[in-house]
Amino acid sequence: MSRRVEIAGTAAVAVLLVSSAFAQVHNGPPPDDGGPPPMSVEDQELSNALQARMGDTSTLMESLPIPDSAAECGDAPGIGRMLCLIELLKADVSVDILERLQLDYSRIEAENWSNLPAGAFPKRPGVLLGELNAKQRGLVKAIMMEATSGESEEGWDELVQTLNADDYISTVSTDYKAGYSSFNTKFAFLGVPGPTGVWQLYYGGHHMAFSNTYVDGDLAGATPSFRGIEPFPYFEMNGRVNQPLTQERDAFATLLSALTEDQRTEALLEGTYRDILAGPQADDALPDKFEGLPVAELDADQTKLLLAAIKTYVGDISEADAMAYMAKYSAELPETYLGYSGTPQLSAENDYVRVHGPSLWIEFSLQSNKSTEKVGNHPHSVWRDLMDDYGGQTE
């Protein structure tokens, strides 16, 4: 049985109590088994129009060269170079592409991310990568590399591998015409990028949501950050072996295996978790109580393993921004809790682990394969910051 301690003071941050229906089986957002949920007439029209726009798939993002024109933005990393690259891209696209690329900021629009593929969730804002030519996609690549980590298996490399997974699924899936393809990822600016004001860098598709929100030139929030992957734990596609999310799984499995028997008993959550709770269109699904093992009861070596697991999520963004988040989460460890359900190896269907602090929320969940017709499981995973989700924007 897990220890339950109520969140006190400002840490309550408007998260809602999970209903009694979650007492034994926690379904989370509907998993993508059996195809997408039924669409409204409006969404079906959007999906049809989207599929008509699915374009060029001739050059993969990983091997795509960054245009020579990017040199005029210099090589000093930071927001200045990113804004310069964005202006180059906006100046290069057609008027109709720009209308879909550059949008007004709204929290409602920012919430339009999903674990589903392009055709099954057509409300994602922005342009499809396949609508852009090779030069324009090279600029997108440069922009995203500026916003993400350059480490192997993190940041940009992880995003590329997630794109490769969609290309893999497109070669084997017969479940529904949903638009599996790396080039059906959406890219958008919500709000006008600049040194002042609010804007979000939006990059998302099947099993992926990257959403950096900037306020007056600084990163105000790097969440929600969602990753899923199928096949798992590895597959060959687009000239490489891909294994995204294996280091996240391995980091948590190593941590859970390092707990004592008493600690694992205290960390064990009630019930079964079939998916993450805080997935797409589930911004208010978090429990308002801490559950599991207080991190304060971990020894020094166990605490290092926990921080290493957290870093596999925070480390997806640029180094300086990741360091700031890690400093915040490290300071909050005395009020943070670790919980899991299923097996500590995190290798079986419905295995689940979470970290819940005053501002940190991470979930990793395994569910059965849906789209590859292969026996096995695939993960859904999310990082949220309860203070900084969507950059703290409410409208």
Short mmCIF file of C-alpha atoms in Angstrom, two decimals:
data_model
loop_
_atom_site.label_atom_id
_atom_site.label_comp_id
_atom_site.label_asym_id
_atom_site.label_seq_id
_atom_site.Cartn_x
_atom_site.Cartn_y
_atom_site.Cartn_z
CA MET A 1 0.00 0.00 0.00
CA SER A 2 1.34 3.43 -0.84
CA ARG A 3 1.65 6.34 1.52
CA ARG A 4 -0.68 9.19 0.63
CA VAL A 5 0.18 12.71 1.74
CA GLU A 6 -1.92 15.67 0.70
CA ILE A 7 -0.28 18.40 -1.31
CA ALA A 8 0.01 21.51 0.81
CA GLY A 9 -0.05 25.20 0.02
CA THR A 10 0.72 26.48 -3.46
CA ALA A 11 1.82 23.08 -4.72
CA ALA A 12 -1.83 22.16 -5.21
CA VAL A 13 -1.68 24.20 -8.46
CA ALA A 14 -5.19 23.50 -9.57
CA VAL A 15 -4.82 19.81 -10.28
CA LEU A 16 -8.03 17.83 -9.79
CA LEU A 17 -8.83 14.82 -7.67
CA VAL A 18 -8.97 11.55 -9.56
CA SER A 19 -12.43 10.02 -9.18
CA SER A 20 -13.16 6.82 -7.28
CA ALA A 21 -13.46 5.02 -10.62
CA PHE A 22 -9.65 5.04 -10.75
CA ALA A 23 -9.33 3.12 -7.48
CA GLN A 24 -8.42 -0.20 -9.10
CA VAL A 25 -7.92 0.32 -12.83
CA HIS A 26 -6.43 3.55 -14.15
CA ASN A 27 -7.14 3.72 -17.84
CA GLY A 28 -5.65 7.15 -18.50
CA PRO A 29 -6.46 8.67 -21.89
CA PRO A 30 -7.89 6.12 -24.33
CA PRO A 31 -4.97 4.07 -25.69
CA ASP A 32 -4.68 3.92 -29.45
CA ASP A 33 -5.79 0.29 -29.77
CA GLY A 34 -8.37 -0.66 -32.36
CA GLY A 35 -7.83 2.54 -34.32
CA PRO A 36 -8.71 6.11 -33.40
CA PRO A 37 -11.95 7.11 -31.68
CA PRO A 38 -14.87 8.06 -33.94
CA MET A 39 -14.51 11.50 -35.51
CA SER A 40 -17.03 14.28 -35.70
CA VAL A 41 -18.09 15.39 -39.18
CA GLU A 42 -15.91 18.50 -38.76
CA ASP A 43 -12.84 16.47 -37.78
CA GLN A 44 -13.38 14.04 -40.64
CA GLU A 45 -13.40 16.95 -43.08
CA LEU A 46 -10.20 18.26 -41.49
CA SER A 47 -8.63 14.81 -41.80
CA ASN A 48 -9.57 14.51 -45.47
CA ALA A 49 -8.11 17.94 -46.21
CA LEU A 50 -4.97 17.06 -44.26
CA GLN A 51 -4.40 13.84 -46.16
CA ALA A 52 -4.66 15.78 -49.42
CA ARG A 53 -1.77 17.97 -48.20
CA MET A 54 0.60 15.13 -47.30
CA GLY A 55 3.56 15.84 -49.55
CA ASP A 56 7.19 15.16 -50.37
CA THR A 57 8.90 12.36 -48.47
CA SER A 58 12.12 12.21 -50.45
CA THR A 59 14.68 13.42 -47.89
CA LEU A 60 14.86 12.23 -44.30
CA MET A 61 15.35 14.79 -41.53
CA GLU A 62 18.45 13.10 -40.08
CA SER A 63 20.41 13.23 -43.34
CA LEU A 64 18.98 16.55 -44.53
CA PRO A 65 21.65 19.27 -44.85
CA ILE A 66 21.20 22.60 -43.12
CA PRO A 67 21.10 25.32 -45.82
CA ASP A 68 24.11 27.55 -46.37
CA SER A 69 21.89 30.54 -45.61
CA ALA A 70 21.85 29.49 -41.92
CA ALA A 71 25.45 30.70 -41.67
CA GLU A 72 24.24 34.30 -41.54
CA CYS A 73 22.70 33.50 -38.13
CA GLY A 74 26.14 32.80 -36.67
CA ASP A 75 27.13 29.84 -34.59
CA ALA A 76 26.56 31.14 -31.06
CA PRO A 77 23.81 29.00 -29.51
CA GLY A 78 20.81 30.68 -27.98
CA ILE A 79 17.55 32.46 -28.63
CA GLY A 80 19.14 35.00 -30.98
CA ARG A 81 20.27 32.34 -33.45
CA MET A 82 16.93 30.54 -33.20
CA LEU A 83 15.00 33.72 -34.01
CA CYS A 84 17.27 34.40 -36.98
CA LEU A 85 16.68 30.88 -38.35
CA ILE A 86 12.94 31.30 -37.89
CA GLU A 87 12.96 34.50 -39.91
CA LEU A 88 14.86 32.73 -42.70
CA LEU A 89 12.22 30.00 -42.81
CA LYS A 90 9.27 32.40 -42.77
CA ALA A 91 10.83 34.43 -45.58
CA ASP A 92 11.30 31.31 -47.74
CA VAL A 93 7.80 29.77 -47.60
CA SER A 94 4.79 30.68 -49.72
CA VAL A 95 1.96 32.84 -48.42
CA ASP A 96 -0.42 29.92 -47.96
CA ILE A 97 2.23 27.89 -46.08
CA LEU A 98 3.03 30.89 -43.89
CA GLU A 99 -0.64 31.21 -42.94
CA ARG A 100 -0.53 27.68 -41.52
CA LEU A 101 2.98 28.03 -40.07
CA GLN A 102 2.58 31.33 -38.21
CA LEU A 103 -0.49 31.31 -35.98
CA ASP A 104 -1.81 33.37 -33.09
CA TYR A 105 -1.02 32.06 -29.64
CA SER A 106 -3.80 30.54 -27.59
CA ARG A 107 -3.73 27.98 -24.81
CA ILE A 108 -6.56 26.12 -26.57
CA GLU A 109 -4.46 25.77 -29.73
CA ALA A 110 -1.41 24.71 -27.73
CA GLU A 111 -3.43 21.90 -26.16
CA ASN A 112 -4.01 20.31 -29.59
CA TRP A 113 -1.39 17.56 -29.33
CA SER A 114 -1.96 13.83 -29.37
CA ASN A 115 -0.45 10.35 -29.29
CA LEU A 116 -2.47 9.55 -32.42
CA PRO A 117 -1.12 9.80 -36.01
CA ALA A 118 -1.80 12.75 -38.28
CA GLY A 119 -4.98 11.60 -39.97
CA ALA A 120 -6.53 10.44 -36.70
CA PHE A 121 -5.98 13.78 -34.92
CA PRO A 122 -6.21 16.49 -37.59
CA LYS A 123 -6.54 19.44 -35.18
CA ARG A 124 -2.81 19.76 -34.63
CA PRO A 125 -1.76 23.25 -35.73
CA GLY A 126 0.86 24.02 -38.33
CA VAL A 127 2.24 22.68 -41.59
CA LEU A 128 3.24 19.11 -42.37
CA LEU A 129 6.96 18.55 -42.85
CA GLY A 130 6.04 17.00 -46.19
CA GLU A 131 4.56 20.32 -47.36
CA LEU A 132 7.97 21.97 -47.10
CA ASN A 133 10.78 21.64 -49.62
CA ALA A 134 14.20 20.28 -48.67
CA LYS A 135 15.71 23.69 -47.94
CA GLN A 136 12.81 24.65 -45.70
CA ARG A 137 12.96 21.35 -43.85
CA GLY A 138 16.69 21.96 -43.37
CA LEU A 139 15.82 25.23 -41.62
CA VAL A 140 13.25 23.41 -39.47
CA LYS A 141 16.00 20.97 -38.55
CA ALA A 142 18.35 23.82 -37.60
CA ILE A 143 15.63 25.47 -35.48
CA MET A 144 14.83 22.25 -33.64
CA MET A 145 18.51 21.45 -33.09
CA GLU A 146 18.84 24.88 -31.48
CA ALA A 147 15.95 24.12 -29.11
CA THR A 148 17.04 20.59 -28.19
CA SER A 149 19.98 18.66 -26.79
CA GLY A 150 22.66 17.42 -29.16
CA GLU A 151 23.43 14.32 -27.07
CA SER A 152 22.94 10.83 -28.45
CA GLU A 153 19.54 9.34 -27.53
CA GLU A 154 18.36 12.73 -26.27
CA GLY A 155 16.80 15.81 -27.80
CA TRP A 156 17.08 16.00 -31.56
CA ASP A 157 18.41 12.44 -31.88
CA GLU A 158 15.42 11.08 -29.96
CA LEU A 159 12.99 13.09 -32.09
CA VAL A 160 14.58 11.71 -35.27
CA GLN A 161 14.25 8.15 -34.00
CA THR A 162 10.60 8.76 -33.17
CA LEU A 163 10.07 9.95 -36.75
CA ASN A 164 11.80 6.80 -37.98
CA ALA A 165 9.33 4.72 -35.98
CA ASP A 166 6.45 6.27 -37.89
CA ASP A 167 8.14 5.39 -41.17
CA TYR A 168 8.55 1.84 -39.89
CA ILE A 169 4.87 1.59 -38.94
CA SER A 170 3.88 2.84 -42.39
CA THR A 171 5.57 -0.21 -43.93
CA VAL A 172 3.66 -2.76 -41.84
CA SER A 173 0.44 -1.22 -40.56
CA THR A 174 -2.95 -2.06 -42.01
CA ASP A 175 -5.06 -0.91 -39.08
CA TYR A 176 -6.47 2.30 -40.57
CA LYS A 177 -5.59 5.06 -43.00
CA ALA A 178 -4.16 7.41 -40.44
CA GLY A 179 -1.17 8.91 -42.19
CA TYR A 180 1.76 7.15 -40.55
CA SER A 181 4.91 8.87 -41.84
CA SER A 182 7.71 11.01 -40.48
CA PHE A 183 6.66 13.71 -42.94
CA ASN A 184 3.22 14.00 -41.37
CA THR A 185 4.70 15.66 -38.29
CA LYS A 186 3.37 19.19 -37.76
CA PHE A 187 5.48 22.30 -37.21
CA ALA A 188 4.18 25.71 -36.12
CA PHE A 189 4.82 28.95 -34.31
CA LEU A 190 1.98 29.85 -31.96
CA GLY A 191 2.49 33.54 -31.42
CA VAL A 192 5.10 35.61 -33.25
CA PRO A 193 8.65 34.55 -32.34
CA GLY A 194 10.65 37.45 -31.00
CA PRO A 195 12.50 38.90 -28.01
CA THR A 196 9.22 40.06 -26.45
CA GLY A 197 5.78 38.53 -26.04
CA VAL A 198 4.56 34.94 -25.79
CA TRP A 199 5.12 32.29 -28.43
CA GLN A 200 5.44 28.52 -28.63
CA LEU A 201 7.66 26.34 -30.78
CA TYR A 202 5.32 23.48 -31.71
CA TYR A 203 6.62 20.21 -33.18
CA GLY A 204 4.40 17.17 -32.95
CA GLY A 205 3.03 14.06 -34.57
CA HIS A 206 2.27 10.46 -33.79
CA HIS A 207 3.78 9.56 -30.42
CA MET A 208 5.45 12.97 -30.10
CA ALA A 209 4.75 16.40 -28.67
CA PHE A 210 7.48 19.02 -28.28
CA SER A 211 6.22 22.36 -26.99
CA ASN A 212 8.69 25.00 -25.85
CA THR A 213 6.97 28.22 -24.76
CA TYR A 214 8.98 31.46 -24.67
CA VAL A 215 8.10 34.67 -22.83
CA ASP A 216 10.12 37.82 -23.52
CA GLY A 217 12.97 35.84 -25.03
CA ASP A 218 13.33 33.25 -22.28
CA LEU A 219 12.11 29.67 -22.09
CA ALA A 220 9.07 29.79 -19.80
CA GLY A 221 8.05 26.14 -20.18
CA ALA A 222 9.22 22.98 -21.97
CA THR A 223 6.12 20.92 -21.25
CA PRO A 224 3.90 19.08 -22.01
CA SER A 225 6.58 16.84 -23.49
CA PHE A 226 5.21 13.53 -24.74
CA ARG A 227 7.02 10.57 -26.29
CA GLY A 228 5.84 7.14 -27.29
CA ILE A 229 7.45 4.53 -29.47
CA GLU A 230 6.45 1.45 -31.40
CA PRO A 231 8.19 -0.92 -32.10
CA PHE A 232 10.02 -1.17 -28.78
CA PRO A 233 12.73 -1.56 -27.55
CA TYR A 234 14.59 -1.29 -30.88
CA PHE A 235 14.06 -1.50 -34.64
CA GLU A 236 15.98 -0.89 -37.85
CA MET A 237 14.72 1.89 -40.12
CA ASN A 238 16.17 4.60 -42.35
CA GLY A 239 19.70 3.22 -42.24
CA ARG A 240 20.16 2.92 -38.48
CA VAL A 241 19.24 0.98 -35.37
CA ASN A 242 16.69 3.02 -33.41
CA GLN A 243 16.06 2.60 -29.68
CA PRO A 244 14.29 5.72 -28.38
CA LEU A 245 12.92 5.58 -24.82
CA THR A 246 15.05 2.58 -23.91
CA GLN A 247 17.30 4.75 -21.75
CA GLU A 248 14.25 6.17 -19.98
CA ARG A 249 12.94 2.66 -19.31
CA ASP A 250 16.38 1.37 -18.29
CA ALA A 251 16.99 4.30 -15.94
CA PHE A 252 13.73 3.70 -14.09
CA ALA A 253 14.18 -0.08 -14.03
CA THR A 254 17.67 0.39 -12.55
CA LEU A 255 16.25 2.72 -9.91
CA LEU A 256 13.42 0.37 -8.94
CA SER A 257 15.78 -2.60 -8.75
CA ALA A 258 18.02 -0.60 -6.39
CA LEU A 259 15.22 -0.14 -3.86
CA THR A 260 15.02 -2.37 -0.83
CA GLU A 261 12.08 -4.73 -0.50
CA ASP A 262 10.47 -2.43 2.05
CA GLN A 263 10.98 0.59 -0.20
CA ARG A 264 9.39 -1.21 -3.18
CA THR A 265 6.41 -2.14 -1.02
CA GLU A 266 5.97 1.49 -0.03
CA ALA A 267 6.41 2.68 -3.64
CA LEU A 268 3.81 0.23 -5.01
CA LEU A 269 0.68 2.04 -6.22
CA GLU A 270 -2.81 0.63 -5.89
CA GLY A 271 -4.47 -0.76 -8.98
CA THR A 272 -3.38 -1.18 -12.59
CA TYR A 273 -2.30 1.61 -14.93
CA ARG A 274 -3.04 0.83 -18.58
CA ASP A 275 -1.71 4.16 -19.83
CA ILE A 276 -0.38 7.46 -18.55
CA LEU A 277 -2.84 9.74 -16.76
CA ALA A 278 -1.59 13.12 -18.00
CA GLY A 279 -1.71 12.41 -21.71
CA PRO A 280 -3.27 14.43 -24.55
CA GLN A 281 -6.47 16.25 -23.69
CA ALA A 282 -5.99 15.21 -20.05
CA ASP A 283 -4.48 18.34 -18.53
CA ASP A 284 -6.60 18.03 -15.38
CA ALA A 285 -6.16 14.30 -14.78
CA LEU A 286 -3.46 14.42 -12.11
CA PRO A 287 -4.24 13.29 -8.56
CA ASP A 288 -4.13 15.99 -5.90
CA LYS A 289 -2.35 13.66 -3.46
CA PHE A 290 1.17 12.34 -3.43
CA GLU A 291 1.39 8.56 -3.59
CA GLY A 292 4.24 6.13 -3.19
CA LEU A 293 7.68 6.29 -1.61
CA PRO A 294 8.97 9.65 -0.32
CA VAL A 295 12.21 10.41 -2.12
CA ALA A 296 13.52 11.68 1.21
CA GLU A 297 13.82 8.01 2.22
CA LEU A 298 16.25 7.20 -0.60
CA ASP A 299 19.94 6.93 0.16
CA ALA A 300 22.56 8.93 -1.74
CA ASP A 301 23.13 6.30 -4.44
CA GLN A 302 19.39 5.78 -5.00
CA THR A 303 18.90 9.54 -5.24
CA LYS A 304 21.56 9.72 -7.96
CA LEU A 305 19.68 7.03 -9.91
CA LEU A 306 16.45 9.01 -9.60
CA LEU A 307 18.11 12.19 -10.85
CA ALA A 308 19.59 10.24 -13.76
CA ALA A 309 16.09 9.03 -14.69
CA ILE A 310 14.70 12.58 -14.50
CA LYS A 311 17.57 13.81 -16.68
CA THR A 312 16.49 11.48 -19.51
CA TYR A 313 13.43 13.73 -19.88
CA VAL A 314 14.76 17.17 -18.97
CA GLY A 315 17.86 16.48 -21.06
CA ASP A 316 15.83 16.66 -24.27
CA ILE A 317 15.97 20.46 -24.26
CA SER A 318 19.02 22.71 -24.63
CA GLU A 319 21.75 22.29 -22.03
CA ALA A 320 21.37 25.63 -20.26
CA ASP A 321 17.60 25.28 -19.93
CA ALA A 322 17.93 21.64 -18.81
CA MET A 323 20.36 22.66 -16.05
CA ALA A 324 17.83 25.18 -14.70
CA TYR A 325 15.08 22.55 -14.58
CA MET A 326 17.35 19.98 -12.94
CA ALA A 327 18.33 22.51 -10.27
CA LYS A 328 14.67 23.16 -9.52
CA TYR A 329 13.72 19.49 -9.35
CA SER A 330 16.76 18.66 -7.22
CA ALA A 331 15.74 21.33 -4.71
CA GLU A 332 12.24 19.81 -4.58
CA LEU A 333 13.39 16.22 -3.90
CA PRO A 334 12.47 16.32 -0.18
CA GLU A 335 8.83 16.81 -1.26
CA THR A 336 8.91 14.38 -4.21
CA TYR A 337 7.46 10.86 -4.40
CA LEU A 338 8.24 7.77 -6.48
CA GLY A 339 5.55 5.23 -7.38
CA TYR A 340 5.16 2.23 -9.65
CA SER A 341 2.69 -0.49 -10.58
CA GLY A 342 3.31 -3.88 -12.15
CA THR A 343 6.86 -5.21 -12.19
CA PRO A 344 9.97 -3.19 -11.33
CA GLN A 345 11.65 -4.44 -14.51
CA LEU A 346 9.27 -2.30 -16.61
CA SER A 347 9.13 -4.96 -19.30
CA ALA A 348 5.52 -6.21 -19.17
CA GLU A 349 2.17 -4.84 -20.27
CA ASN A 350 0.71 -2.38 -17.72
CA ASP A 351 4.06 -1.80 -16.01
CA TYR A 352 4.06 1.81 -14.88
CA VAL A 353 6.27 4.28 -12.99
CA ARG A 354 5.86 7.91 -11.99
CA VAL A 355 7.72 10.73 -10.25
CA HIS A 356 5.55 13.36 -8.59
CA GLY A 357 6.95 16.48 -6.96
CA PRO A 358 5.70 19.99 -6.18
CA SER A 359 6.25 20.90 -9.84
CA LEU A 360 7.57 17.71 -11.50
CA TRP A 361 5.36 15.01 -13.02
CA ILE A 362 6.85 12.16 -15.09
CA GLU A 363 5.05 8.98 -16.20
CA PHE A 364 6.25 5.93 -18.11
CA SER A 365 3.70 3.27 -19.07
CA LEU A 366 3.90 0.08 -21.15
CA GLN A 367 0.92 -1.10 -23.19
CA SER A 368 0.53 -3.80 -25.80
CA ASN A 369 1.57 -3.13 -29.39
CA LYS A 370 -1.19 -1.64 -31.55
CA SER A 371 0.09 -0.87 -35.03
CA THR A 372 2.95 -3.21 -35.90
CA GLU A 373 1.15 -6.54 -35.50
CA LYS A 374 4.09 -7.70 -33.38
CA VAL A 375 3.82 -9.41 -30.02
CA GLY A 376 5.15 -7.13 -27.31
CA ASN A 377 4.64 -3.79 -25.64
CA HIS A 378 5.33 -0.17 -26.36
CA PRO A 379 5.64 2.83 -24.03
CA HIS A 380 3.81 6.10 -23.63
CA SER A 381 5.65 8.65 -21.56
CA VAL A 382 5.15 12.25 -20.50
CA TRP A 383 7.00 15.00 -18.68
CA ARG A 384 4.93 17.82 -17.27
CA ASP A 385 5.79 20.74 -15.03
CA LEU A 386 2.84 21.64 -12.83
CA MET A 387 3.98 25.26 -12.64
CA ASP A 388 5.29 25.75 -16.18
CA ASP A 389 3.03 23.63 -18.42
CA TYR A 390 2.30 25.63 -21.59
CA GLY A 391 4.69 28.26 -20.24
CA GLY A 392 2.22 29.04 -17.47
CA GLN A 393 -0.23 30.49 -20.00
CA THR A 394 -3.96 30.21 -19.30
CA GLU A 395 -5.49 31.91 -22.36
#
